[in-house]
Amino acid sequence: MKVSDIILGPIIVAIGVIALIAASVQPKPIFGGGYGGGFFPSIIGVGLLGAGLILSWNGWRERAGVPFVAFDGWIRSPRHIANVAVVIGALLFYILASNWLGFIIAGFITLFATLLQFTRSPMRSLVVAAITTLAVKATFQDMLLVPLPWGLLEPYAGVLTWR
């Protein structure tokens, strides 16, 4: 499936603006300068904004020769449809369950399900999901001081924090 850049560009610009707004409400560093919780979302928001503007410009220039939406053969493939469903389902699961389960559990389940769908290797998916979840937790929560939800692991927060 190919969606025209003239449709995707404004969508990506809107996502970039939302990321910048969300970054502006993140906690600021206590001692003035430095990197707060909104630092990386701001970089991503600016990148999305620039990419969306470029896509919009390219889509506007090519609007006469490119259809708004074109479907390829993979749209009839059950495996590809399952891949799309797993990615969307995993994202919805994380959004809905992360506050209750916490980042470590919800992030692990989300990564494991997605990796299992794409690699079909349970052991490799388990190891990569565990290492990635712990690396993201350590980087964002312990080093960058970005608050991540503890959820069910709240009683063990002192044991699981490495600072």
PDB file of C-alpha atoms in Angstrom:
ATOM      1  CA  MET A   1       0.000   0.000   0.000  1.00  0.00           C
ATOM      2  CA  LYS A   2       1.335   3.395  -0.906  1.00  0.00           C
ATOM      3  CA  VAL A   3      -0.202   6.509   0.543  1.00  0.00           C
ATOM      4  CA  SER A   4       0.615   9.742  -1.219  1.00  0.00           C
ATOM      5  CA  ASP A   5       3.070  12.086   0.443  1.00  0.00           C
ATOM      6  CA  ILE A   6       0.492  14.849   0.191  1.00  0.00           C
ATOM      7  CA  ILE A   7      -1.630  12.866   2.717  1.00  0.00           C
ATOM      8  CA  LEU A   8       1.201  11.563   4.931  1.00  0.00           C
ATOM      9  CA  GLY A   9       3.047  14.879   5.168  1.00  0.00           C
ATOM     10  CA  PRO A  10       0.377  16.799   7.098  1.00  0.00           C
ATOM     11  CA  ILE A  11      -0.237  13.764   9.350  1.00  0.00           C
ATOM     12  CA  ILE A  12       3.461  13.619  10.253  1.00  0.00           C
ATOM     13  CA  VAL A  13       3.526  17.396  10.810  1.00  0.00           C
ATOM     14  CA  ALA A  14       0.558  17.016  13.198  1.00  0.00           C
ATOM     15  CA  ILE A  15       2.325  14.199  15.088  1.00  0.00           C
ATOM     16  CA  GLY A  16       5.441  16.393  15.346  1.00  0.00           C
ATOM     17  CA  VAL A  17       3.408  19.273  16.769  1.00  0.00           C
ATOM     18  CA  ILE A  18       1.769  16.914  19.279  1.00  0.00           C
ATOM     19  CA  ALA A  19       5.221  15.613  20.294  1.00  0.00           C
ATOM     20  CA  LEU A  20       6.485  19.186  20.792  1.00  0.00           C
ATOM     21  CA  ILE A  21       3.434  20.085  22.896  1.00  0.00           C
ATOM     22  CA  ALA A  22       3.812  16.906  24.961  1.00  0.00           C
ATOM     23  CA  ALA A  23       7.540  17.609  25.398  1.00  0.00           C
ATOM     24  CA  SER A  24       6.825  21.122  26.662  1.00  0.00           C
ATOM     25  CA  VAL A  25       4.805  19.790  29.612  1.00  0.00           C
ATOM     26  CA  GLN A  26       7.436  17.285  30.768  1.00  0.00           C
ATOM     27  CA  PRO A  27       9.231  17.969  34.055  1.00  0.00           C
ATOM     28  CA  LYS A  28      12.101  20.453  33.840  1.00  0.00           C
ATOM     29  CA  PRO A  29      15.514  19.805  35.432  1.00  0.00           C
ATOM     30  CA  ILE A  30      15.684  21.013  39.016  1.00  0.00           C
ATOM     31  CA  PHE A  31      18.965  22.934  38.705  1.00  0.00           C
ATOM     32  CA  GLY A  32      18.326  25.043  35.605  1.00  0.00           C
ATOM     33  CA  GLY A  33      19.886  23.769  32.371  1.00  0.00           C
ATOM     34  CA  GLY A  34      20.486  20.197  31.402  1.00  0.00           C
ATOM     35  CA  TYR A  35      18.300  17.506  29.936  1.00  0.00           C
ATOM     36  CA  GLY A  36      14.782  17.092  31.234  1.00  0.00           C
ATOM     37  CA  GLY A  37      12.048  14.664  30.325  1.00  0.00           C
ATOM     38  CA  GLY A  38      11.105  16.694  27.251  1.00  0.00           C
ATOM     39  CA  PHE A  39      14.563  16.791  25.649  1.00  0.00           C
ATOM     40  CA  PHE A  40      14.334  13.720  23.415  1.00  0.00           C
ATOM     41  CA  PRO A  41      10.618  14.198  22.588  1.00  0.00           C
ATOM     42  CA  SER A  42      11.514  17.734  21.462  1.00  0.00           C
ATOM     43  CA  ILE A  43      14.204  16.409  19.113  1.00  0.00           C
ATOM     44  CA  ILE A  44      11.774  13.822  17.752  1.00  0.00           C
ATOM     45  CA  GLY A  45       9.052  16.462  17.364  1.00  0.00           C
ATOM     46  CA  VAL A  46      11.345  18.778  15.398  1.00  0.00           C
ATOM     47  CA  GLY A  47      12.470  15.873  13.210  1.00  0.00           C
ATOM     48  CA  LEU A  48       8.879  14.819  12.527  1.00  0.00           C
ATOM     49  CA  LEU A  49       7.903  18.409  11.767  1.00  0.00           C
ATOM     50  CA  GLY A  50      10.762  18.789   9.254  1.00  0.00           C
ATOM     51  CA  ALA A  51      10.144  15.383   7.644  1.00  0.00           C
ATOM     52  CA  GLY A  52       6.414  16.117   7.378  1.00  0.00           C
ATOM     53  CA  LEU A  53       7.069  19.447   5.692  1.00  0.00           C
ATOM     54  CA  ILE A  54       9.456  17.844   3.198  1.00  0.00           C
ATOM     55  CA  LEU A  55       6.939  15.070   2.452  1.00  0.00           C
ATOM     56  CA  SER A  56       4.167  17.623   2.019  1.00  0.00           C
ATOM     57  CA  TRP A  57       6.292  19.622  -0.411  1.00  0.00           C
ATOM     58  CA  ASN A  58       7.219  16.491  -2.418  1.00  0.00           C
ATOM     59  CA  GLY A  59       3.596  15.338  -2.436  1.00  0.00           C
ATOM     60  CA  TRP A  60       2.438  18.727  -3.668  1.00  0.00           C
ATOM     61  CA  ARG A  61       4.964  18.662  -6.526  1.00  0.00           C
ATOM     62  CA  GLU A  62       4.001  15.076  -7.574  1.00  0.00           C
ATOM     63  CA  ARG A  63       0.246  15.341  -6.964  1.00  0.00           C
ATOM     64  CA  ALA A  64      -0.711  15.042 -10.644  1.00  0.00           C
ATOM     65  CA  GLY A  65       1.065  11.718 -11.300  1.00  0.00           C
ATOM     66  CA  VAL A  66       0.606   9.840  -8.014  1.00  0.00           C
ATOM     67  CA  PRO A  67      -2.698   8.392  -6.740  1.00  0.00           C
ATOM     68  CA  PHE A  68      -3.672   9.241  -3.159  1.00  0.00           C
ATOM     69  CA  VAL A  69      -3.724   5.546  -2.157  1.00  0.00           C
ATOM     70  CA  ALA A  70      -2.415   2.531  -4.114  1.00  0.00           C
ATOM     71  CA  PHE A  71      -2.701  -1.060  -2.860  1.00  0.00           C
ATOM     72  CA  ASP A  72      -0.006  -3.676  -3.480  1.00  0.00           C
ATOM     73  CA  GLY A  73      -0.337  -7.452  -3.504  1.00  0.00           C
ATOM     74  CA  TRP A  74       0.712  -7.881   0.133  1.00  0.00           C
ATOM     75  CA  ILE A  75      -2.615  -6.476   1.306  1.00  0.00           C
ATOM     76  CA  ARG A  76      -4.105  -9.945   0.611  1.00  0.00           C
ATOM     77  CA  SER A  77      -1.361 -11.805   2.554  1.00  0.00           C
ATOM     78  CA  PRO A  78      -2.599 -13.134   5.930  1.00  0.00           C
ATOM     79  CA  ARG A  79       0.918 -12.981   7.406  1.00  0.00           C
ATOM     80  CA  HIS A  80       1.354  -9.320   6.545  1.00  0.00           C
ATOM     81  CA  ILE A  81      -2.090  -8.474   7.865  1.00  0.00           C
ATOM     82  CA  ALA A  82      -1.188 -10.337  11.080  1.00  0.00           C
ATOM     83  CA  ASN A  83       2.033  -8.293  11.356  1.00  0.00           C
ATOM     84  CA  VAL A  84       0.073  -5.045  11.108  1.00  0.00           C
ATOM     85  CA  ALA A  85      -2.491  -6.315  13.634  1.00  0.00           C
ATOM     86  CA  VAL A  86       0.205  -7.355  16.128  1.00  0.00           C
ATOM     87  CA  VAL A  87       1.976  -3.974  15.925  1.00  0.00           C
ATOM     88  CA  ILE A  88      -1.265  -2.027  16.390  1.00  0.00           C
ATOM     89  CA  GLY A  89      -2.450  -4.407  19.117  1.00  0.00           C
ATOM     90  CA  ALA A  90       0.882  -4.200  20.952  1.00  0.00           C
ATOM     91  CA  LEU A  91       0.812  -0.398  20.890  1.00  0.00           C
ATOM     92  CA  LEU A  92      -2.777  -0.314  22.152  1.00  0.00           C
ATOM     93  CA  PHE A  93      -1.901  -2.842  24.853  1.00  0.00           C
ATOM     94  CA  TYR A  94       1.012  -0.718  26.051  1.00  0.00           C
ATOM     95  CA  ILE A  95      -1.043   2.485  26.041  1.00  0.00           C
ATOM     96  CA  LEU A  96      -3.899   0.895  27.974  1.00  0.00           C
ATOM     97  CA  ALA A  97      -1.929  -1.330  30.382  1.00  0.00           C
ATOM     98  CA  SER A  98       1.332   0.496  31.112  1.00  0.00           C
ATOM     99  CA  ASN A  99       0.031   2.538  34.057  1.00  0.00           C
ATOM    100  CA  TRP A 100      -1.447  -0.536  35.722  1.00  0.00           C
ATOM    101  CA  LEU A 101       1.281  -3.075  34.871  1.00  0.00           C
ATOM    102  CA  GLY A 102       4.173  -0.611  34.835  1.00  0.00           C
ATOM    103  CA  PHE A 103       6.766   0.048  32.166  1.00  0.00           C
ATOM    104  CA  ILE A 104       8.892  -3.030  32.825  1.00  0.00           C
ATOM    105  CA  ILE A 105       6.051  -5.573  32.542  1.00  0.00           C
ATOM    106  CA  ALA A 106       4.025  -3.832  29.809  1.00  0.00           C
ATOM    107  CA  GLY A 107       7.122  -2.932  27.801  1.00  0.00           C
ATOM    108  CA  PHE A 108       8.437  -6.490  28.014  1.00  0.00           C
ATOM    109  CA  ILE A 109       5.106  -7.997  26.899  1.00  0.00           C
ATOM    110  CA  THR A 110       4.800  -5.489  24.056  1.00  0.00           C
ATOM    111  CA  LEU A 111       8.317  -6.132  22.793  1.00  0.00           C
ATOM    112  CA  PHE A 112       8.070  -9.896  23.207  1.00  0.00           C
ATOM    113  CA  ALA A 113       4.786 -10.138  21.289  1.00  0.00           C
ATOM    114  CA  THR A 114       6.079  -7.959  18.471  1.00  0.00           C
ATOM    115  CA  LEU A 115       9.429  -9.749  18.209  1.00  0.00           C
ATOM    116  CA  LEU A 116       7.762 -13.162  18.337  1.00  0.00           C
ATOM    117  CA  GLN A 117       5.470 -12.220  15.458  1.00  0.00           C
ATOM    118  CA  PHE A 118       8.327 -11.005  13.291  1.00  0.00           C
ATOM    119  CA  THR A 119      11.099 -13.474  14.185  1.00  0.00           C
ATOM    120  CA  ARG A 120       9.073 -16.646  15.031  1.00  0.00           C
ATOM    121  CA  SER A 121      11.831 -17.473  17.544  1.00  0.00           C
ATOM    122  CA  PRO A 122      10.505 -17.582  21.133  1.00  0.00           C
ATOM    123  CA  MET A 123      13.857 -17.831  22.932  1.00  0.00           C
ATOM    124  CA  ARG A 124      15.524 -15.064  20.926  1.00  0.00           C
ATOM    125  CA  SER A 125      12.444 -12.862  21.336  1.00  0.00           C
ATOM    126  CA  LEU A 126      12.445 -13.472  25.093  1.00  0.00           C
ATOM    127  CA  VAL A 127      16.120 -12.570  25.510  1.00  0.00           C
ATOM    128  CA  VAL A 128      16.011  -9.495  23.252  1.00  0.00           C
ATOM    129  CA  ALA A 129      12.787  -8.226  24.865  1.00  0.00           C
ATOM    130  CA  ALA A 130      14.223  -8.609  28.390  1.00  0.00           C
ATOM    131  CA  ILE A 131      17.548  -6.929  27.574  1.00  0.00           C
ATOM    132  CA  THR A 132      15.904  -4.124  25.603  1.00  0.00           C
ATOM    133  CA  THR A 133      13.314  -3.422  28.291  1.00  0.00           C
ATOM    134  CA  LEU A 134      15.963  -3.214  31.010  1.00  0.00           C
ATOM    135  CA  ALA A 135      18.251  -1.064  28.829  1.00  0.00           C
ATOM    136  CA  VAL A 136      15.435   1.386  28.036  1.00  0.00           C
ATOM    137  CA  LYS A 137      14.404   1.476  31.706  1.00  0.00           C
ATOM    138  CA  ALA A 138      17.973   2.147  32.852  1.00  0.00           C
ATOM    139  CA  THR A 139      18.590   4.783  30.176  1.00  0.00           C
ATOM    140  CA  PHE A 140      15.393   6.767  30.547  1.00  0.00           C
ATOM    141  CA  GLN A 141      14.478   6.345  34.210  1.00  0.00           C
ATOM    142  CA  ASP A 142      17.864   6.049  35.897  1.00  0.00           C
ATOM    143  CA  MET A 143      20.119   8.170  33.673  1.00  0.00           C
ATOM    144  CA  LEU A 144      17.780  10.752  32.084  1.00  0.00           C
ATOM    145  CA  LEU A 145      15.368  10.832  35.066  1.00  0.00           C
ATOM    146  CA  VAL A 146      12.296  10.387  32.865  1.00  0.00           C
ATOM    147  CA  PRO A 147       9.482   9.117  35.091  1.00  0.00           C
ATOM    148  CA  LEU A 148       8.228   5.723  33.890  1.00  0.00           C
ATOM    149  CA  PRO A 149       5.219   4.040  35.504  1.00  0.00           C
ATOM    150  CA  TRP A 150       6.081   1.350  38.083  1.00  0.00           C
ATOM    151  CA  GLY A 151       2.614  -0.228  38.165  1.00  0.00           C
ATOM    152  CA  LEU A 152       2.573  -3.597  39.912  1.00  0.00           C
ATOM    153  CA  LEU A 153       6.304  -3.312  40.689  1.00  0.00           C
ATOM    154  CA  GLU A 154       5.859  -0.166  42.823  1.00  0.00           C
ATOM    155  CA  PRO A 155       6.737  -2.033  46.071  1.00  0.00           C
ATOM    156  CA  TYR A 156      10.057  -3.072  44.486  1.00  0.00           C
ATOM    157  CA  ALA A 157      10.961   0.372  43.110  1.00  0.00           C
ATOM    158  CA  GLY A 158      13.894   0.781  45.511  1.00  0.00           C
ATOM    159  CA  VAL A 159      15.389  -2.578  44.555  1.00  0.00           C
ATOM    160  CA  LEU A 160      14.971  -2.018  40.795  1.00  0.00           C
ATOM    161  CA  THR A 161      16.500   1.481  40.709  1.00  0.00           C
ATOM    162  CA  TRP A 162      20.214   1.734  39.982  1.00  0.00           C
ATOM    163  CA  ARG A 163      21.136   5.171  41.211  1.00  0.00           C
TER     164      ARG A 163
END
